[in-house]
Coordinates of C-alpha atoms and ligand atoms in Angstrom, one line a residue:
Chain A
M217 CA 114.0 127.2 104.2
N218 CA 111.2 126.0 106.3
V219 CA 107.8 127.5 107.1
S220 CA 108.9 129.3 110.4
E221 CA 111.9 130.8 108.8
L222 CA 109.9 132.2 105.9
S223 CA 107.3 133.6 108.2
E224 CA 110.0 135.4 110.1
K225 CA 111.5 136.9 106.9
L226 CA 108.0 138.1 105.9
G227 CA 107.4 139.7 109.3
G228 CA 104.4 137.3 109.4
R229 CA 102.5 135.3 112.0
I230 CA 101.8 131.6 111.8
L231 CA 98.1 131.4 112.5
T232 CA 97.9 127.6 112.8
G233 CA 99.7 124.3 111.8
E234 CA 101.9 123.7 114.8
G235 CA 103.2 120.4 113.5
S236 CA 104.1 121.7 110.0
R237 CA 106.5 124.6 110.9
E238 CA 109.5 122.6 109.9
R239 CA 108.1 121.8 106.5
Q240 CA 110.5 122.8 103.7
I241 CA 109.4 125.3 101.1
C242 CA 110.3 124.3 97.6
G243 CA 108.9 127.3 95.7
I244 CA 106.1 129.9 95.7
Y245 CA 102.9 129.6 93.8
C246 CA 100.5 132.5 93.5
C247 CA 96.9 132.1 92.2
D248 CA 93.3 132.5 93.4
L249 CA 91.6 130.0 91.1
L250 CA 91.4 126.8 93.2
S251 CA 91.2 124.3 90.4
W252 CA 94.1 126.0 88.6
V253 CA 96.2 125.7 91.8
M254 CA 95.4 122.0 92.0
S255 CA 96.4 121.6 88.4
H256 CA 99.6 123.6 88.4
A257 CA 101.1 124.2 91.9
A258 CA 104.2 122.0 92.5
K259 CA 104.3 119.9 95.6
G260 CA 106.0 121.7 98.5
S261 CA 105.2 125.2 97.2
A262 CA 104.1 127.9 99.6
W263 CA 100.7 129.2 98.2
I264 CA 99.8 132.9 98.2
T265 CA 96.1 133.5 98.1
V266 CA 93.6 136.2 99.0
H267 CA 90.9 133.6 99.8
N268 CA 90.4 133.0 103.5
H269 CA 87.5 130.5 103.4
V270 CA 87.7 126.9 104.6
N271 CA 88.1 125.3 101.1
I272 CA 91.7 126.6 100.7
V273 CA 92.8 124.1 103.4
A274 CA 91.6 121.1 101.3
V275 CA 93.3 122.5 98.2
A276 CA 96.6 122.9 100.1
A277 CA 96.3 119.5 101.7
L278 CA 95.4 117.7 98.5
S279 CA 98.1 119.4 96.5
E280 CA 100.7 118.8 99.3
L281 CA 101.6 122.4 99.5
S282 CA 104.0 123.5 102.3
C283 CA 101.9 126.3 103.6
I284 CA 99.3 129.0 102.8
I285 CA 100.4 132.7 102.8
M286 CA 97.7 135.3 103.2
P287 CA 99.1 138.7 102.0
E288 CA 98.0 142.3 102.8
G289 CA 97.0 141.5 106.3
I290 CA 94.1 139.2 105.3
E291 CA 92.7 137.3 108.3
A292 CA 91.6 133.7 108.0
E293 CA 88.0 132.8 108.8
E294 CA 87.4 130.9 112.1
A295 CA 86.3 127.7 110.2
T296 CA 89.5 127.9 108.1
L297 CA 91.7 128.0 111.2
K298 CA 89.9 125.0 112.7
K299 CA 90.2 123.0 109.6
A300 CA 93.8 124.0 109.1
A301 CA 94.6 122.9 112.6
A302 CA 92.9 119.5 112.0
E303 CA 94.7 118.9 108.7
D304 CA 97.9 120.4 110.0
V305 CA 98.2 123.0 107.3
A306 CA 100.3 126.0 108.3
I307 CA 98.9 129.5 107.4
I308 CA 101.1 132.5 107.5
S309 CA 99.5 136.0 107.6
T310 CA 101.6 138.9 106.5
D311 CA 101.0 142.6 105.8
L312 CA 103.2 142.4 102.7
S313 CA 101.8 142.2 99.2
A314 CA 102.1 139.1 97.1
Y315 CA 104.8 140.8 95.0
D316 CA 106.8 141.6 98.1
V317 CA 106.4 138.0 99.4
C318 CA 107.8 136.7 96.1
C319 CA 110.7 139.1 96.2
I320 CA 111.7 138.2 99.7
A321 CA 111.4 134.5 99.0
H322 CA 113.6 134.9 95.9
D323 CA 116.2 136.9 97.8
N324 CA 116.4 134.1 100.3
G325 CA 117.1 131.5 97.8
I326 CA 113.6 130.1 97.1
Chain B
M176 CA 84.8 92.6 102.7
A177 CA 84.2 89.1 101.4
D178 CA 85.4 90.1 98.0
G179 CA 88.5 91.8 99.4
L180 CA 87.2 95.2 98.5
M181 CA 86.9 98.0 101.0
K182 CA 83.7 100.0 100.4
L183 CA 83.0 103.5 101.6
H184 CA 79.9 105.6 101.2
Y185 CA 79.4 109.4 101.8
E186 CA 76.5 111.7 101.3
I187 CA 77.4 115.0 99.6
P188 CA 75.3 117.9 100.9
A189 CA 73.9 120.4 98.3
D190 CA 75.1 123.9 97.9
D191 CA 77.0 124.0 101.2
L192 CA 80.6 124.8 100.5
T193 CA 81.6 124.8 104.1
Y194 CA 81.6 121.0 104.2
A195 CA 82.5 120.5 100.6
G196 CA 85.5 118.2 100.3
E197 CA 84.9 116.3 103.5
A198 CA 84.3 113.0 101.7
S199 CA 87.5 113.5 99.7
S200 CA 89.5 114.3 102.8
S201 CA 88.2 111.2 104.6
V202 CA 89.0 109.0 101.6
K203 CA 92.5 110.5 101.5
K204 CA 93.0 109.5 105.1
V205 CA 91.9 105.9 104.5
L206 CA 94.3 105.7 101.5
V207 CA 97.2 106.9 103.7
Q208 CA 96.3 104.3 106.4
L209 CA 96.2 101.6 103.7
G210 CA 99.8 102.5 102.9
I211 CA 99.0 103.4 99.2
N212 CA 101.8 105.3 97.4
P213 CA 101.5 109.1 97.7
V214 CA 101.5 109.6 94.0
Q215 CA 98.3 107.4 93.6
I216 CA 96.8 109.0 96.7
K217 CA 97.1 112.5 95.2
K218 CA 95.7 111.4 91.8
A219 CA 92.6 109.8 93.6
A220 CA 92.1 112.6 96.1
V221 CA 92.4 115.5 93.7
S222 CA 90.1 113.9 91.1
M223 CA 87.6 113.0 93.8
Y224 CA 87.7 116.5 95.3
E225 CA 86.9 118.1 91.9
A226 CA 84.0 115.7 91.3
E227 CA 82.7 116.3 94.8
I228 CA 82.8 120.1 94.5
N229 CA 81.1 119.8 91.1
A230 CA 78.3 117.7 92.7
V231 CA 77.9 120.4 95.4
I232 CA 78.0 123.6 93.2
H233 CA 76.4 122.2 89.9
G234 CA 74.6 119.0 90.9
H235 CA 72.5 119.9 94.0
G236 CA 74.5 117.4 96.1
G237 CA 74.6 113.6 95.8
A238 CA 76.6 110.7 97.1
A239 CA 80.0 109.2 96.8
D240 CA 80.8 105.4 96.6
I241 CA 84.3 104.2 96.8
E242 CA 85.8 100.7 96.4
I243 CA 89.4 100.0 97.2
G244 CA 91.2 96.8 96.6
N245 CA 93.1 94.5 94.1
G246 CA 95.2 97.4 92.9
R247 CA 92.3 99.7 92.1
I248 CA 90.7 102.7 93.6
F249 CA 87.2 103.2 92.1
I250 CA 85.3 106.4 93.0
C251 CA 81.7 107.0 91.8
I252 CA 80.2 110.4 92.5
E253 CA 76.5 110.6 91.6
D254 CA 74.1 113.5 91.7
K255 CA 70.5 114.1 90.7
G256 CA 71.2 117.6 89.4
P257 CA 70.6 119.2 86.0
G258 CA 73.1 117.1 84.1
I259 CA 75.6 118.3 81.6
P260 CA 74.0 119.2 78.2
D261 CA 77.3 119.3 76.2
L262 CA 79.9 117.1 77.8
E263 CA 82.6 117.7 75.2
L264 CA 82.3 121.4 75.8
A265 CA 82.3 120.9 79.6
M266 CA 85.6 118.9 79.4
Q267 CA 87.4 121.9 77.8
E268 CA 89.7 123.9 80.0
G269 CA 88.2 127.2 80.9
W270 CA 84.5 126.4 80.2
S271 CA 82.3 127.0 83.2
T272 CA 78.7 127.9 84.1
A273 CA 79.6 128.6 87.8
S274 CA 77.7 131.4 89.5
D275 CA 79.3 134.7 90.5
E276 CA 79.0 133.7 94.1
V277 CA 81.2 130.6 93.8
R278 CA 83.5 132.4 91.4
E279 CA 84.3 134.9 94.1
M280 CA 85.4 132.0 96.2
G281 CA 87.9 130.9 93.6
F282 CA 85.8 128.1 91.9
G283 CA 84.7 128.3 88.3
A284 CA 88.0 128.3 86.5
G285 CA 86.6 125.5 84.3
M286 CA 89.5 123.3 85.2
G287 CA 87.8 120.7 87.4
L288 CA 86.8 118.2 84.7
P289 CA 90.1 118.6 82.8
N290 CA 92.0 118.0 86.1
I291 CA 90.0 114.8 86.7
K292 CA 90.8 113.7 83.2
R293 CA 94.5 114.3 83.8
Y294 CA 94.8 112.7 87.3
A295 CA 92.5 109.7 86.8
D296 CA 93.8 106.6 85.0
K297 CA 90.2 106.0 83.7
L298 CA 87.3 108.4 83.6
D299 CA 83.7 107.6 82.7
I300 CA 80.9 110.2 82.8
E301 CA 77.2 109.4 82.4
T302 CA 75.0 112.4 82.3
E303 CA 71.5 113.2 81.2
T304 CA 69.9 116.6 81.0
G305 CA 67.4 117.0 83.8
K306 CA 68.3 113.7 85.5
G307 CA 71.8 114.0 86.9
T308 CA 75.4 113.1 86.5
K309 CA 77.6 110.1 87.4
V310 CA 81.3 110.6 87.4
M311 CA 83.4 107.4 87.7
I312 CA 87.0 107.7 88.4
T313 CA 89.6 104.8 88.5
V314 CA 93.1 105.1 89.8
M315 CA 95.3 102.0 89.7
Y316 CA 98.0 101.4 92.3
P317 CA 100.8 98.8 92.4
N318 CA 99.5 95.7 94.3
T319 CA 101.8 94.8 97.1
Ligands
LIG28 N1 77.9 117.4 88.4 C1 77.6 118.3 87.5 N2 76.3 118.6 87.2 C2 76.0 119.6 86.3 N3 76.9 120.3 85.6 C3 78.2 120.0 85.8 C4 78.6 119.0 86.7 N4 79.9 119.0 86.7 C5 80.4 119.9 85.8 N5 79.3 120.5 85.2 C6 79.3 121.5 84.2 O1 80.6 121.5 83.5 C7 81.3 122.7 83.7 C8 82.8 122.5 83.8 O2 83.1 121.8 85.0 P1 84.5 122.0 85.6 O3 84.6 121.3 86.9 O4 85.5 121.7 84.6 O5 84.6 123.6 85.9 P2 83.9 124.4 87.0 O6 83.3 123.6 88.1 O7 82.9 125.4 86.4 O8 85.1 125.3 87.6 P3 86.3 124.7 88.5 O9 86.2 123.2 88.6 O10 87.6 125.1 87.8 O11 86.2 125.4 89.8 C9 80.6 123.4 84.9 O12 80.7 124.8 84.9 C10 79.2 122.9 84.7 O13 78.5 123.7 83.8
LIG29 MG1 84.5 122.1 88.9

């Protein structure tokens, strides 16, 4: 499944990252400790985080994650959107909880 | 580039997390342009990012100097901050003196130095209390 397809299943919106909508999602990773994510998240994972500041973009890009998912209707900061556009990192915003995101991903074969 | 090495220099601003990671992002782009293998790029970029963030949040900012060539990426991040009193302790997973403010942003897991150790092919740290810290990271790549 790619980023656009997952976003649709989550009833989400892709906030930025036009060029990365086709990127394949190889798994889900959920954690809010940035160094922990860089140590453990597998390449190609979609990353669920409640952080909305600009540093999450670098973490996603450096760890080669497929996209960032902001649960519970969290909105990204303006600087985050700009940086994500520049680095071509897709951000999906959804009203669902992290748990629901994982369940839907699982039900769809991720 | 008389010696065949590409040299890069970046200033790392103090206490400003908005621009933290810019140097690492730039270096990553250079490595991509040079056609270096993605595995080595990730090792270099993640370890440099962790050292850069540490220089920002613990070391009052500093500078990064990078040399690329002859199968070797060498990254030196130096700050004039407080230094690390007990390096052995600081290298342990989970040990952190990060402030509540940066913890709220997701830093402070105490995983940065262990990550560098894991991703770097060679790691040397020189640190002196009250003087500063110098983190030297080497990542080797197959010479083509
Ligand atoms: N450049 C530095 N100057 C002074 N102290 C440092 C420096 N780098 C690391 N330290 C000390 O070592 C500790 C451990 O560093 P490490 O990078 O492993 O974790 P952290 O920065 O606290 O959290 P994380 O990296 O997981 O966000 C820090 O909390 C700090 O006390
Ligand atoms: Mg750190």
